[in-house]
Structure formats: structure tokens, C-alpha cells
mmCIF file of C-alpha atoms in Angstrom:
data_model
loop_
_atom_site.group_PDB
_atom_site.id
_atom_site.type_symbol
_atom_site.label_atom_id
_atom_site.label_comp_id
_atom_site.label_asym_id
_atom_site.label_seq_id
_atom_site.Cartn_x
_atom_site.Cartn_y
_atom_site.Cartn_z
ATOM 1 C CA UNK W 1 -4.455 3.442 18.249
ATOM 2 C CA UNK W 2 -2.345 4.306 15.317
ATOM 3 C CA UNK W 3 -3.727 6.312 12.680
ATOM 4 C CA UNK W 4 -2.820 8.828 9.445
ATOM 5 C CA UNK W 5 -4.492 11.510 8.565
ATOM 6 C CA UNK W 6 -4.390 13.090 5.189
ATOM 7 C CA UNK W 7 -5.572 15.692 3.079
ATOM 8 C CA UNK W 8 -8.548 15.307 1.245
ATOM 9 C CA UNK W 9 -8.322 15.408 -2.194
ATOM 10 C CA UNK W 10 -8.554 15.497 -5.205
ATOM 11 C CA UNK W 11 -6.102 18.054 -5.508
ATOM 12 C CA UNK W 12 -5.842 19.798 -9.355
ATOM 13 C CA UNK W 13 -2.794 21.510 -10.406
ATOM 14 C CA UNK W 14 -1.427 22.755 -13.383
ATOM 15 C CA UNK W 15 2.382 22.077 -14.436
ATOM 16 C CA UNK W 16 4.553 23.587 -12.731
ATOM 17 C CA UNK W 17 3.050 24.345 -10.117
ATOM 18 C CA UNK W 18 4.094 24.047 -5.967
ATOM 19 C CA UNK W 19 2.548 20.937 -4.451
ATOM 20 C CA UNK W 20 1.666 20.207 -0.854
ATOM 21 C CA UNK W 21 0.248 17.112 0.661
ATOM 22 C CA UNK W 22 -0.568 17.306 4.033
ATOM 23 C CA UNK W 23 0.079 14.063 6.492
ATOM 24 C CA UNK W 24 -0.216 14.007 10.350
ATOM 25 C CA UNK W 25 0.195 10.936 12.457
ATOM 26 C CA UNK W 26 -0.655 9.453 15.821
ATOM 27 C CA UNK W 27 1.507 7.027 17.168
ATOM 28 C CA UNK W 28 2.946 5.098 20.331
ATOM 29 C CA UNK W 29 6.820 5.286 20.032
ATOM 30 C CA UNK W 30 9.079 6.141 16.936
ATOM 31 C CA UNK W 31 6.983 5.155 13.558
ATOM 32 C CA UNK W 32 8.614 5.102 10.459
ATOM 33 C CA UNK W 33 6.966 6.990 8.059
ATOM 34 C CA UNK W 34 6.025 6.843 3.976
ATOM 35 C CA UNK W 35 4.707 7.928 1.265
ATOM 36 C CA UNK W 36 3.446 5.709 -1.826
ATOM 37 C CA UNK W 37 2.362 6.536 -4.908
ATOM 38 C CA UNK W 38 -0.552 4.906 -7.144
ATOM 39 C CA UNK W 39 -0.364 4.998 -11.029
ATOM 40 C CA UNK W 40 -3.759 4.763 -12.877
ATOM 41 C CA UNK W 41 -4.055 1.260 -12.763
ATOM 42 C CA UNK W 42 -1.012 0.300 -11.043
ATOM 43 C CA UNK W 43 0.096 -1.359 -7.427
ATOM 44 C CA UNK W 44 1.909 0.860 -4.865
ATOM 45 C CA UNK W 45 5.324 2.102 -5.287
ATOM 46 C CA UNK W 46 7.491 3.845 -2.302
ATOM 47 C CA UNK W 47 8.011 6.949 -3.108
ATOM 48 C CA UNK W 48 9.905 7.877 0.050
ATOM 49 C CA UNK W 49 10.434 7.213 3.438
ATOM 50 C CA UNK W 50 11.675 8.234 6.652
ATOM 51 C CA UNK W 51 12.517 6.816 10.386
ATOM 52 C CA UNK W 52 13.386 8.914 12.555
ATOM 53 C CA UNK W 53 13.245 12.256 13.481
ATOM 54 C CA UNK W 54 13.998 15.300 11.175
ATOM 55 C CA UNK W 55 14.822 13.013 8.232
ATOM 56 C CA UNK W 56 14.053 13.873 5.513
ATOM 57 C CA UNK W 57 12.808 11.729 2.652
ATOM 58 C CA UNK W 58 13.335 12.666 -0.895
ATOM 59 C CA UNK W 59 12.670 10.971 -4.558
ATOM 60 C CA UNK W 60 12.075 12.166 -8.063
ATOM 61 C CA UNK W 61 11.675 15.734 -6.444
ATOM 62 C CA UNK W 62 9.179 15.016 -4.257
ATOM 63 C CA UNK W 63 10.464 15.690 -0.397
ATOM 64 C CA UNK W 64 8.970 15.173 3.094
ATOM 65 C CA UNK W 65 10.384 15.770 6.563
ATOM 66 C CA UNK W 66 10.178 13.550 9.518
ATOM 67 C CA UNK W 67 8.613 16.199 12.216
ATOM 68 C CA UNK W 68 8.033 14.723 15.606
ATOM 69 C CA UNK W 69 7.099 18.144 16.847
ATOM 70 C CA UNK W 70 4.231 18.430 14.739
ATOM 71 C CA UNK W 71 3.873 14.755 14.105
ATOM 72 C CA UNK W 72 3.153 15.633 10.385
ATOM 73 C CA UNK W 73 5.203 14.251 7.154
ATOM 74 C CA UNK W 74 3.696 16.398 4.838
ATOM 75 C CA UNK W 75 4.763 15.536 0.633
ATOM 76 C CA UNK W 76 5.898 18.646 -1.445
ATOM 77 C CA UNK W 77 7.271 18.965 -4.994
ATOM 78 C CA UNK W 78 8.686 22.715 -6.424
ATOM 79 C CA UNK W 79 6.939 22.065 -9.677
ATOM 80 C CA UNK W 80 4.841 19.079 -10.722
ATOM 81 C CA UNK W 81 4.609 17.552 -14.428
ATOM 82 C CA UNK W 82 1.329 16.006 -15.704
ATOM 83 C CA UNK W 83 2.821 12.726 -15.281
ATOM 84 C CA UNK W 84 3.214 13.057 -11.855
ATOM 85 C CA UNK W 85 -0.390 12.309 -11.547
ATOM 86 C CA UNK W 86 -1.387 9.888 -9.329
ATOM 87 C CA UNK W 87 -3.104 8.720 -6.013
ATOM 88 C CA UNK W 88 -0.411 9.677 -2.787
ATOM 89 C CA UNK W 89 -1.084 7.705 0.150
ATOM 90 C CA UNK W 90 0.676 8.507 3.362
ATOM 91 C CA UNK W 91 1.674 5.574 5.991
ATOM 92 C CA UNK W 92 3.089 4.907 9.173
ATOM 93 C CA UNK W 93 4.761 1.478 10.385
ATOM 94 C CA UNK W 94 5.064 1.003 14.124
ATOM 95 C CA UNK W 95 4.540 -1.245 17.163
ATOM 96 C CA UNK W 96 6.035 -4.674 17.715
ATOM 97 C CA UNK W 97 3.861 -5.953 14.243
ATOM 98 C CA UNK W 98 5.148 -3.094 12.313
ATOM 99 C CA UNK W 99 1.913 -3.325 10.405
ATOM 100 C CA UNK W 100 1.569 -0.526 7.912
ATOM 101 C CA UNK W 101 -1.124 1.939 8.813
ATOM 102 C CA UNK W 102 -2.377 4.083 5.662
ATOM 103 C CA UNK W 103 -4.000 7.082 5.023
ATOM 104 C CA UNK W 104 -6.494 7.575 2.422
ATOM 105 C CA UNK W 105 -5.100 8.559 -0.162
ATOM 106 C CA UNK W 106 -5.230 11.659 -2.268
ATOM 107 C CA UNK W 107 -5.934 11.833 -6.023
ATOM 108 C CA UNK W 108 -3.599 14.389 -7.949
ATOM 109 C CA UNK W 109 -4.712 15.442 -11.300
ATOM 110 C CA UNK W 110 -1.947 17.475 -12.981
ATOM 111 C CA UNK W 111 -3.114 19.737 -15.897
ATOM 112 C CA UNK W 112 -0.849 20.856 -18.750
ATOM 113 C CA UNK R 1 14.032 -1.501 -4.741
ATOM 114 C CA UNK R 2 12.961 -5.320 -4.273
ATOM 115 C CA UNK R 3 10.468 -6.426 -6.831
ATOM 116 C CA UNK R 4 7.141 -7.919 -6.068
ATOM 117 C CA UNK R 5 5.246 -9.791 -8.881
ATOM 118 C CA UNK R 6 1.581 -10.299 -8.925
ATOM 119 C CA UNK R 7 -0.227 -12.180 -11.203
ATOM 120 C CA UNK R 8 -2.738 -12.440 -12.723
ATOM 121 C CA UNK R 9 -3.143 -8.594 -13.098
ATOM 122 C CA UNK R 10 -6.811 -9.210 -14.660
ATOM 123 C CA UNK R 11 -8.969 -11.488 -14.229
ATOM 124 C CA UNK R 12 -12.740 -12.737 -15.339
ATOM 125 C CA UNK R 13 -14.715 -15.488 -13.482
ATOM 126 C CA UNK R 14 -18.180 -16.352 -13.502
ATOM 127 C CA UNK R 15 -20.052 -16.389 -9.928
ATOM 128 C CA UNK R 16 -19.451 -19.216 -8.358
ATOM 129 C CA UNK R 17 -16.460 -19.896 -9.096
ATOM 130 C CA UNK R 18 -12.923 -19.914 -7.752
ATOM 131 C CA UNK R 19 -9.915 -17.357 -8.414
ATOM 132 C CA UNK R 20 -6.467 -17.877 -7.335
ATOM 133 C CA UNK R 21 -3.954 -14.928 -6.984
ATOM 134 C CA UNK R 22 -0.022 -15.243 -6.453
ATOM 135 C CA UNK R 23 2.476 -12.994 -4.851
ATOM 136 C CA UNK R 24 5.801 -13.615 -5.278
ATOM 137 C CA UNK R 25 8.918 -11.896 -3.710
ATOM 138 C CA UNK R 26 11.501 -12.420 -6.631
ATOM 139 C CA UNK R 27 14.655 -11.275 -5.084
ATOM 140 C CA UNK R 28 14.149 -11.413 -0.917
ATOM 141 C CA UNK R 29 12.752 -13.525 1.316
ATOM 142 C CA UNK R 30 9.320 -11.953 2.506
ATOM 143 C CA UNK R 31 8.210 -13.827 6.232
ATOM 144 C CA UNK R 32 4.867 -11.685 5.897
ATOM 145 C CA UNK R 33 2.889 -10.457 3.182
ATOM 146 C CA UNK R 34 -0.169 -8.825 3.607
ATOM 147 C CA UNK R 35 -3.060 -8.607 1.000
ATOM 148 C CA UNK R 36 -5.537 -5.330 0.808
ATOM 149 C CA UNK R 37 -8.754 -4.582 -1.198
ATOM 150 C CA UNK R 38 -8.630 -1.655 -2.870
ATOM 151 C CA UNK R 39 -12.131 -0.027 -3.407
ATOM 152 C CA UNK R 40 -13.067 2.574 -6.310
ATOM 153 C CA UNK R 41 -13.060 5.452 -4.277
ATOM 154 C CA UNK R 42 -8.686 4.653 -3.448
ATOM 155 C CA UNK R 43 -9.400 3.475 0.522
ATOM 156 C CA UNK R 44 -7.074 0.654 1.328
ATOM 157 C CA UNK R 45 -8.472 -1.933 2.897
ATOM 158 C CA UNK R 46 -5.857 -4.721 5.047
ATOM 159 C CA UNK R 47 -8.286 -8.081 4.873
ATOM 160 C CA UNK R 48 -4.877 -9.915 6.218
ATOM 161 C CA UNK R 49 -1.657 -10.532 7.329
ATOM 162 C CA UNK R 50 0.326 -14.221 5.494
ATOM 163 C CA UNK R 51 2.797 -15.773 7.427
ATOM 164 C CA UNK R 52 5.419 -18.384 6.161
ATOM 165 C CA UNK R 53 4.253 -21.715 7.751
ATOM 166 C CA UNK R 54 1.429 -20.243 10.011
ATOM 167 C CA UNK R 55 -2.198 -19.431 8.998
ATOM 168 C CA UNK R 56 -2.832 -16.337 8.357
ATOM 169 C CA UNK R 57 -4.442 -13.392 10.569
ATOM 170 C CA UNK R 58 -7.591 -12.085 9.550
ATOM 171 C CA UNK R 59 -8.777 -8.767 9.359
ATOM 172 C CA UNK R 60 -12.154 -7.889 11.667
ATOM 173 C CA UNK R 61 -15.448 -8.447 9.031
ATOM 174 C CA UNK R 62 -13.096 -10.627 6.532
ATOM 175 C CA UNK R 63 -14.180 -14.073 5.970
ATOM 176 C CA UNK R 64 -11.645 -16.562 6.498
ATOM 177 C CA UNK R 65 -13.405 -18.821 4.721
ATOM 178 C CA UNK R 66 -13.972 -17.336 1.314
ATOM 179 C CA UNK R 67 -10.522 -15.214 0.993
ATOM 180 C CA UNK R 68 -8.441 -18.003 1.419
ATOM 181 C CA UNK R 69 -4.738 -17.153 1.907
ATOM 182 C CA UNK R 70 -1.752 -20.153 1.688
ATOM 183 C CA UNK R 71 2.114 -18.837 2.613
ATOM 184 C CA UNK R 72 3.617 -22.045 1.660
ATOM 185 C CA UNK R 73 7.719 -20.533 0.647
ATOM 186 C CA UNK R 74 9.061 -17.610 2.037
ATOM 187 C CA UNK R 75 8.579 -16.143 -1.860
ATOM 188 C CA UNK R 76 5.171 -16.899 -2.282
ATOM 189 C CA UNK R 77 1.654 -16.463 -0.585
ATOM 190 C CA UNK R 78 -1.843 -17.167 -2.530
ATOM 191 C CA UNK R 79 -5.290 -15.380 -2.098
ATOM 192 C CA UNK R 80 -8.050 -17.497 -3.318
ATOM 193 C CA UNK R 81 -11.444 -16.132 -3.552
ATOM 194 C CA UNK R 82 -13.801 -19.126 -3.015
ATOM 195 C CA UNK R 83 -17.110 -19.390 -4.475
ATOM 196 C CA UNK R 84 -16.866 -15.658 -5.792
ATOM 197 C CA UNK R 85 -19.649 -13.177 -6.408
ATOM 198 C CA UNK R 86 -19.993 -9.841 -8.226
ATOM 199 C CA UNK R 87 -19.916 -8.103 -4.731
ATOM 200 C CA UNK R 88 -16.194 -9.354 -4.871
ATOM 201 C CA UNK R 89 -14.915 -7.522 -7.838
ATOM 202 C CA UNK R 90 -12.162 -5.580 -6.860
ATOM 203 C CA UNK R 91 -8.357 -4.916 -7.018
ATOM 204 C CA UNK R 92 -6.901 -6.651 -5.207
ATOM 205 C CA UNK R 93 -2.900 -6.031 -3.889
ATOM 206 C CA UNK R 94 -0.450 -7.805 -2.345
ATOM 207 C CA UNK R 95 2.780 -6.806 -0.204
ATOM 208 C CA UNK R 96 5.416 -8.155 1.162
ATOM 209 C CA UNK R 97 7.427 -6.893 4.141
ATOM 210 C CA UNK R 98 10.764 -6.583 4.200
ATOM 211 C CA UNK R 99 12.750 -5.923 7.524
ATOM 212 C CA UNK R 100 15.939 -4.576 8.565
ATOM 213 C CA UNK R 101 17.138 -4.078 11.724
ATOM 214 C CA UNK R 102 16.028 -0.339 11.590
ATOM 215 C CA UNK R 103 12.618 -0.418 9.812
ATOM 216 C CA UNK R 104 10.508 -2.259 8.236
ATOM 217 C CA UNK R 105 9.913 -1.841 4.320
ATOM 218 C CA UNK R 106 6.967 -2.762 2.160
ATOM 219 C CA UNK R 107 6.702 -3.691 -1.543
ATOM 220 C CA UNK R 108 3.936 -4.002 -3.255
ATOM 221 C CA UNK R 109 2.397 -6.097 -6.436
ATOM 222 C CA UNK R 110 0.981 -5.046 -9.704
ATOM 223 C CA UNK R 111 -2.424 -5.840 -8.577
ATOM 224 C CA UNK R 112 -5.245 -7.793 -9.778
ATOM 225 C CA UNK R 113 -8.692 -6.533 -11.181
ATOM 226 C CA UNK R 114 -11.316 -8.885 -10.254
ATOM 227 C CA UNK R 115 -14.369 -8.758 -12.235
ATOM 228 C CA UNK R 116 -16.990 -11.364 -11.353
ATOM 229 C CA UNK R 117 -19.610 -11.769 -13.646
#
């Protein structure tokens, strides 16, 4: 079936610094693909998205490309601020339910 | 983006007792919503999908019976957790779907801290 894969985390940075999130999917057609973002104590926001093929996704810096090759929609950001911490969670909608399918999310910590 | 209210975000019951927790789309129309429990180490967890006018579709291992889920507008759906014990202290979030004719969209509520006591 459908899944998401992500990087485990937590990942600890400190400001300014390059971030990568790695994502990889499996999935049975064309999935559209996401990434949300989890405040302490806070609901999901989108962050970004893409649906199709070598789009590319982009929002408050962060940016991640659509690759069907690699069936991967890794998250990156040139240089991350302390509030950017949060919980990332990758996802995938696809199939005639278009149910989201989620990764599991990885913790950020940003240092100053 | 669309907005997606949840309320209440915290709430305190004593065991035994009943909790009800709204979802409201405030400006589209949301056929589905779909309600997760979110555990403390950040996994997840779909217990269902709510459809407008149809019972909802359960999630393998949730109980129907205790999480009970009501999608009476096409603005609203309900979560109430019957007869609640600690063991159901959680966050609890809420979603609705919004669809185009290209892909599918999902917003999500504040969420709701249950703490059972």
C-alpha cells in the first residue's frame, strides 16, 4: 500500500544553518505530496505542497521538489531561525479516497 | 488558506464521563473530515474518516462505540469520547478535506488536549 517514509529525528540545528528533511514515498499512480508543520502545542498547518511531477513547493523559505524519479520530496531551508522549530511531517494523498497518508514526523530543535 | 476551528482546545473530565469535540469548516464546505490521535512521541494516528449524512468509517482497532463521530452540516463534524478513561488522554485533531478538481487539500484544527482524570 501507500506509505511515507521520513527521516528520523530529532534533528538539532543552530541558526542559520542548511536544513534537510528527507521524504520518500510509495505510491500507486500520481500522489500529491505535502509537508505540514507542528507548532509546540499547535494543530497542523500546510506548509507546502506539490502534485505533480517536478513541482516544486515553496513557503516561508522552506522548498521541496516533486521527484518521481526518486519518489522522494525531501524539505530544505538555506538558513533556519529558532522559530522555525517545530515537528515536519511529510504526506502523500492518493487513490480514489485521497486519504492522507503521513509520515512520522520529525522534531526540529533550532538553537540560537 | 481555509480556516478550521476546533474547540475546545483543552479540556478536563473525570473518568467516566463524556467529552464532546467540534470541528468546524468556517469558510468552505468540508464533505469529509477526518479526526487523528496524536500520541506524545508526534505519530499520527487516523481513528476515522466523517462523512456529511453517512456514518462514519472507522479506523482498524478504533472503537466505534466509544469515539463517537456525528457529521450532521457540511461545516461541522463532532467526536465524542463516551464513558472516557485516563488511557484516553490525548490530543486530539481534526481535518477537513477540501477538493479541487486537481488535488485534494487538508486543513487542520487547533487541537484538543484531553486529560482524563
Amino acid at each position: 500500500g501507500d506509505s511515507v517514509t521520513q527521516m528520523e529525528g530529532p534533528v538539532t540545528l543552530s541558526e542559520e544553518a542548511f536544513l534537510t528533511i528527507n521524504c520518500t514515498y510509495t505510491a500507486t499512480g500520481y500522489p500529491s505530496l505535502f509537508w505540514y508543520v507542528q507548532y509546540p502545542g499547535e494543530g497542523l498547518q500546510l506548509l507546502l505542497k506539490a502534485t505533480k511531477a517536478d513541482d516544486k513547493g515553496s513557503n516561508k523559505g522552506f522548498e521541496a521538489t516533486y521527484r518521481k524519479e526518486t519518489t522522494s520530496f525531501h524539505l530544505e531551508k538555506g538558513s533556519v531561525q529558532v522559530s522555525d522549530s517545530a515537528v515536519y511531517f511529510c504526506a502523500l494523498s492518493a487513490g480514489n479516497n485521497r486519504k492522507l497518508i503521513w509520515g512520522l514526523g520529525t522534531s526540529l530543535a533550532v538553537n540560537p | 488558506g481555509a480556516v478550521v476551528s476546533q474547540h475546545p482546545s483543552r479540556v478536563i473530565c473525570k473518568s467516566g464521563t463524556s467529552v464532546k469535540i467540534e470541528c468546524r469548516s468556517l469558510d468552505f464546505q468540508a464533505t469529509t473530515m477526518f479526526w487523528y490521535r496524536q500520541f506524545p512521541k508526534q505519530s499520527l494516528m487516523l481513528m476515522a474518516t466523517s462523512n456529511e449524512g453517512s456514518k462514519a468509517t472507522y479506523e482498524q482497532g478504533v472503537e466505534k462505540d466509544k469515539f463517537l463521530i456525528n457529521h450532521a452540516s457540511l461545516t461541522l463534524s463532532t467526536l465524542t469520547v463516551t464513558s472516557a478513561h485516563p488511557e484516553d488522554s490525548s490530543f486530539y485533531i481534526c481535518s477537513a478535506r477540501r477538493d479541487t478538481t486537481l488535488f485534494t487539500e487538508a486543513f487542520f484544527g487547533q487541537g484538543t488536549r484531553l486529560t482524563v482524570v
